[in-house]
Amino acid sequence: MNLEKFWELVETCRRQTESRDARLTWLREDLSRRPLEEIVEFQMCLDQVTRQAFTWELVAAAERIFGGRCSDDDFCYFGLWMVGLGKEDFGRAVLDPDALADTPDVLRLAGRTWRSWGDDWPGWESLDYVALEAFGLVTGDPDECGDAFYAAVRTRRGEHAVGQGPAGKRWNVWDEEEAARRLPRLSIMFPLSADA
């Protein structure tokens, strides 16, 4: 599986069903019908794609959307959620994080507090485990396959490092003048307040 096939699978999944849970079920079932090598490659593609979103500009965009309270974990799950937006919206957001303001998923969040987001929450932690779960289904040992799965991912990845910090330069999302310049639409849609 390469990136093109990865995105085809994500897009097909998006067309099949609306809810994230149903998408996970669909992906798990599809992946579990594939060879173990392809399941490992799916995870590698997912890691590679989410790494593209690991920038200070997208951290700032997530901070705005989350009302100034976006933890490291929240941002990790936010990157996975962005994959669920599809290749086109994901790619636009990587190039211009303010483009998230155009996505229906972000538009649904505007004007609401994060406490009311429920199923619209912009995070998709479970996507990071779908290949592991499919791997377990194929090996017949879903509860004990974690070490073997992650070892296979590390072996396929080789020496390519994945643990560096966000790309770009960090800036203060609470600086309204800077935020208005860098993220004009998101800054209007998601104003920050100290009591958020």
Coordinates of N, CA, C and O in Angstrom, one line a residue, residues 91-185:
G91 N -5.1 18.0 2.6 CA -4.0 18.7 1.9 C -4.1 20.2 2.0 O -3.1 20.9 2.1
R92 N -5.3 20.7 1.8 CA -5.5 22.2 1.9 C -5.1 22.7 3.3 O -4.5 23.7 3.4
A93 N -5.5 22.0 4.3 CA -5.2 22.4 5.7 C -3.7 22.4 6.0 O -3.2 23.2 6.7
V94 N -3.0 21.4 5.4 CA -1.6 21.3 5.7 C -0.9 22.5 5.0 O 0.0 23.1 5.6
L95 N -1.3 22.9 3.8 CA -0.8 24.1 3.2 C -1.2 25.4 3.8 O -0.5 26.3 3.8
D96 N -2.5 25.4 4.2 CA -3.0 26.7 4.8 C -4.0 26.3 5.9 O -5.2 26.0 5.6
P97 N -3.5 26.2 7.1 CA -4.4 25.8 8.2 C -5.7 26.5 8.4 O -6.7 26.0 8.8
D98 N -5.7 27.8 7.9 CA -7.0 28.6 8.0 C -8.0 28.0 7.0 O -9.2 28.3 7.2
A99 N -7.6 27.2 6.1 CA -8.6 26.5 5.2 C -9.5 25.6 5.9 O -10.6 25.2 5.4
L100 N -9.2 25.2 7.1 CA -10.1 24.3 7.9 C -11.4 25.0 8.1 O -12.4 24.4 8.3
A101 N -11.4 26.3 8.1 CA -12.6 27.1 8.2 C -13.7 26.8 7.2 O -14.9 27.0 7.4
D102 N -13.2 26.3 6.1 CA -14.2 25.9 5.0 C -14.8 24.5 5.1 O -15.7 24.2 4.3
T103 N -14.3 23.7 5.9 CA -14.7 22.3 6.0 C -16.0 22.2 6.8 O -16.2 22.9 7.8
P104 N -17.0 21.4 6.3 CA -18.2 21.3 7.0 C -18.0 20.8 8.5 O -18.8 21.2 9.4
D105 N -17.1 20.0 8.7 CA -16.8 19.5 10.1 C -16.4 20.6 11.0 O -16.9 20.6 12.2
V106 N -15.7 21.6 10.6 CA -15.3 22.7 11.4 C -16.4 23.7 11.5 O -16.7 24.3 12.6
L107 N -17.1 23.9 10.4 CA -18.3 24.8 10.4 C -19.3 24.4 11.5 O -20.0 25.2 12.1
R108 N -19.5 23.0 11.6 CA -20.4 22.5 12.6 C -20.0 22.9 14.1 O -20.9 22.9 15.0
L109 N -18.7 23.2 14.3 CA -18.2 23.5 15.6 C -18.3 24.9 16.0 O -18.4 25.3 17.1
A110 N -18.3 25.8 15.0 CA -18.3 27.2 15.2 C -19.6 27.7 15.9 O -20.7 27.2 15.7
G111 N -19.3 28.6 16.9 CA -20.4 29.1 17.6 C -20.9 28.2 18.8 O -21.8 28.6 19.5
R112 N -20.2 27.1 19.0 CA -20.6 26.2 20.0 C -19.3 26.1 21.0 O -18.2 26.2 20.5
T113 N -19.6 25.8 22.2 CA -18.5 25.6 23.1 C -18.0 24.2 23.0 O -18.8 23.3 22.6
W114 N -16.8 23.9 23.3 CA -16.2 22.5 23.2 C -17.0 21.6 24.1 O -17.1 20.4 23.8
R115 N -17.6 22.0 25.1 CA -18.4 21.2 26.0 C -19.6 20.6 25.3 O -20.2 19.6 25.7
S116 N -20.1 21.2 24.2 CA -21.3 20.7 23.5 C -21.0 20.0 22.2 O -21.9 19.6 21.5
W117 N -19.7 19.7 21.9 CA -19.4 19.1 20.6 C -19.8 17.6 20.5 O -20.2 17.2 19.4
G118 N -19.8 16.9 21.6 CA -20.2 15.5 21.5 C -19.6 14.7 20.4 O -18.3 14.7 20.3
D119 N -20.4 14.1 19.5 CA -19.8 13.3 18.4 C -19.1 14.1 17.4 O -18.5 13.5 16.5
D120 N -19.2 15.4 17.4 CA -18.5 16.3 16.4 C -17.1 16.6 16.9 O -16.4 17.3 16.2
W121 N -16.7 16.1 18.1 CA -15.4 16.4 18.6 C -14.3 16.2 17.6 O -14.2 15.2 16.9
P122 N -13.4 17.2 17.3 CA -12.4 17.1 16.3 C -11.2 16.3 16.8 O -10.1 16.8 16.9
G123 N -11.4 15.0 17.0 CA -10.3 14.1 17.4 C -10.8 12.7 17.0 O -12.0 12.4 17.1
W124 N -9.8 11.9 16.6 CA -10.2 10.5 16.2 C -9.0 9.6 16.6 O -8.4 9.0 15.8
E125 N -8.9 9.4 17.9 CA -7.8 8.6 18.4 C -7.9 7.2 17.9 O -6.9 6.5 17.6
S126 N -9.1 6.6 17.8 CA -9.3 5.2 17.4 C -8.7 4.9 16.1 O -8.4 3.7 15.8
L127 N -8.6 5.9 15.2 CA -8.1 5.6 13.9 C -6.7 5.1 14.0 O -6.2 4.3 13.1
D128 N -5.9 5.5 15.0 CA -4.6 5.1 15.2 C -4.4 3.6 15.6 O -3.3 3.0 15.6
Y129 N -5.6 3.0 15.9 CA -5.5 1.6 16.4 C -6.2 0.6 15.4 O -6.2 -0.6 15.6
V130 N -6.8 1.1 14.3 CA -7.6 0.3 13.4 C -6.7 -0.8 12.7 O -7.1 -1.9 12.6
A131 N -5.5 -0.4 12.3 CA -4.6 -1.4 11.7 C -4.1 -2.4 12.7 O -4.1 -3.6 12.3
L132 N -3.8 -2.0 13.9 CA -3.5 -3.0 14.9 C -4.6 -4.0 15.1 O -4.3 -5.2 15.2
E133 N -5.8 -3.5 15.2 CA -7.0 -4.4 15.4 C -7.1 -5.4 14.2 O -7.4 -6.5 14.4
A134 N -7.0 -4.8 13.0 CA -7.1 -5.7 11.8 C -6.0 -6.7 11.8 O -6.2 -7.9 11.5
F135 N -4.8 -6.3 12.2 CA -3.6 -7.2 12.3 C -3.9 -8.4 13.3 O -3.7 -9.6 13.0
G136 N -4.5 -8.0 14.4 CA -4.9 -9.1 15.4 C -6.0 -10.0 14.8 O -6.0 -11.2 15.1
L137 N -6.9 -9.5 14.1 CA -8.0 -10.4 13.5 C -7.3 -11.4 12.5 O -7.7 -12.5 12.4
V138 N -6.4 -10.9 11.7 CA -5.7 -11.7 10.7 C -4.8 -12.8 11.4 O -4.8 -14.0 11.0
T139 N -4.1 -12.4 12.4 CA -3.2 -13.4 13.1 C -4.0 -14.3 14.0 O -3.4 -15.3 14.4
G140 N -5.2 -14.0 14.3 CA -6.0 -14.8 15.2 C -5.7 -14.6 16.7 O -6.2 -15.3 17.5
D141 N -5.0 -13.6 17.0 CA -4.6 -13.3 18.4 C -4.8 -11.8 18.7 O -3.8 -11.1 18.9
P142 N -6.0 -11.3 18.6 CA -6.2 -9.9 18.8 C -5.7 -9.2 20.1 O -5.4 -8.1 20.1
D143 N -5.7 -10.0 21.1 CA -5.3 -9.5 22.4 C -3.8 -9.4 22.6 O -3.3 -8.6 23.4
E144 N -3.0 -10.2 21.9 CA -1.6 -10.3 22.1 C -0.8 -9.9 20.9 O 0.4 -10.3 20.9
C145 N -1.3 -9.2 20.0 CA -0.6 -9.0 18.7 C 0.2 -7.6 18.7 O 0.9 -7.4 17.8
G146 N 0.0 -6.8 19.7 CA 0.6 -5.5 19.7 C 2.1 -5.4 19.5 O 2.6 -4.7 18.7
D147 N 2.8 -6.3 20.3 CA 4.3 -6.2 20.1 C 4.7 -6.6 18.7 O 5.5 -6.0 18.1
A148 N 4.0 -7.7 18.1 CA 4.4 -8.1 16.8 C 4.0 -7.1 15.7 O 4.8 -6.8 14.8
F149 N 2.9 -6.4 15.9 CA 2.4 -5.4 15.0 C 3.4 -4.2 15.0 O 3.9 -3.8 13.9
Y150 N 3.7 -3.7 16.1 CA 4.6 -2.5 16.2 C 6.0 -2.9 15.8 O 6.8 -2.1 15.2
A151 N 6.5 -4.1 16.1 CA 7.8 -4.6 15.6 C 7.8 -4.6 14.1 O 8.8 -4.2 13.4
A152 N 6.7 -5.1 13.4 CA 6.6 -5.1 12.0 C 6.6 -3.7 11.4 O 7.3 -3.4 10.4
V153 N 6.0 -2.7 12.0 CA 6.0 -1.4 11.6 C 7.4 -0.8 11.7 O 7.9 -0.2 10.7
R154 N 8.1 -1.0 12.8 CA 9.4 -0.5 13.0 C 10.4 -1.1 12.0 O 11.2 -0.4 11.4
T155 N 10.2 -2.4 11.7 CA 11.1 -3.1 10.7 C 10.9 -2.5 9.3 O 11.9 -2.3 8.6
R156 N 9.6 -2.3 8.9 CA 9.3 -1.8 7.6 C 9.8 -0.3 7.5 O 10.3 0.1 6.4
R157 N 9.7 0.4 8.6 CA 10.1 1.8 8.6 C 11.6 2.0 8.5 O 12.1 2.9 7.9
G158 N 12.3 1.0 9.0 CA 13.8 1.1 9.0 C 14.3 2.2 9.9 O 13.8 2.5 11.0
E159 N 15.2 3.0 9.4 CA 15.9 4.0 10.2 C 15.2 5.4 10.1 O 15.7 6.3 10.7
H160 N 14.1 5.5 9.5 CA 13.4 6.8 9.3 C 12.9 7.2 10.7 O 12.0 6.6 11.2
A161 N 13.4 8.3 11.1 CA 13.0 8.9 12.4 C 11.6 9.5 12.3 O 11.2 10.1 11.3
V162 N 10.8 9.3 13.4 CA 9.5 9.9 13.4 C 9.2 10.8 14.6 O 8.2 11.3 14.8
G163 N 10.2 10.9 15.5 CA 9.9 11.5 16.8 C 10.4 13.0 17.0 O 10.6 13.4 18.1
Q164 N 10.5 13.7 15.9 CA 10.9 15.1 16.0 C 9.7 16.0 16.3 O 8.5 15.6 16.1
G165 N 10.0 17.2 16.8 CA 8.9 18.1 17.1 C 8.2 18.7 15.9 O 8.6 18.4 14.8
P166 N 7.2 19.6 16.1 CA 6.5 20.2 15.0 C 7.4 21.0 14.1 O 8.3 21.6 14.6
A167 N 7.0 21.0 12.8 CA 7.8 21.8 11.9 C 7.3 23.3 12.0 O 6.2 23.6 12.4
G168 N 8.2 24.1 11.6 CA 7.9 25.6 11.6 C 8.3 26.2 12.9 O 9.1 25.7 13.7
K169 N 7.8 27.4 13.0 CA 8.1 28.2 14.2 C 6.9 28.4 15.1 O 5.8 28.8 14.6
R170 N 7.0 28.2 16.3 CA 5.9 28.3 17.3 C 5.5 29.8 17.4 O 6.4 30.7 17.4
W171 N 4.3 30.1 17.6 CA 3.8 31.4 17.9 C 2.7 31.4 18.8 O 2.0 30.4 19.0
N172 N 2.4 32.5 19.5 CA 1.4 32.6 20.5 C 0.0 32.8 19.9 O -0.3 33.9 19.5
V173 N -0.8 31.8 20.0 CA -2.2 31.9 19.4 C -3.1 32.9 20.2 O -4.1 33.3 19.7
W174 N -2.7 33.2 21.4 CA -3.4 34.2 22.2 C -3.1 35.6 21.8 O -3.8 36.6 22.2
D175 N -2.1 35.8 21.0 CA -1.8 37.1 20.4 C -2.8 37.4 19.3 O -2.6 36.9 18.2
E176 N -3.8 38.1 19.6 CA -4.9 38.3 18.6 C -4.5 38.9 17.3 O -5.0 38.6 16.3
E177 N -3.6 39.9 17.4 CA -3.1 40.5 16.1 C -2.4 39.5 15.2 O -2.7 39.4 14.0
E178 N -1.6 38.7 15.8 CA -0.9 37.6 15.1 C -1.8 36.6 14.6 O -1.8 36.1 13.4
A179 N -2.8 36.2 15.4 CA -3.8 35.2 15.0 C -4.6 35.7 13.9 O -4.9 34.9 13.0
A180 N -5.0 37.0 13.9 CA -5.8 37.5 12.9 C -5.1 37.6 11.5 O -5.7 37.4 10.5
R181 N -3.8 37.7 11.6 CA -3.0 37.7 10.4 C -2.7 36.3 9.9 O -2.9 36.1 8.7
R182 N -2.5 35.4 10.7 CA -2.1 34.0 10.3 C -3.4 33.1 10.1 O -3.3 32.2 9.2
L183 N -4.4 33.3 10.9 CA -5.6 32.5 10.9 C -6.8 33.4 10.9 O -7.6 33.3 11.8
P184 N -7.0 34.2 9.9 CA -8.1 35.2 9.9 C -9.5 34.6 10.1 O -10.2 35.1 10.9
R185 N -9.8 33.6 9.4 CA -11.2 33.0 9.5 C -11.4 32.2 10.8 O -12.4 32.4 11.4

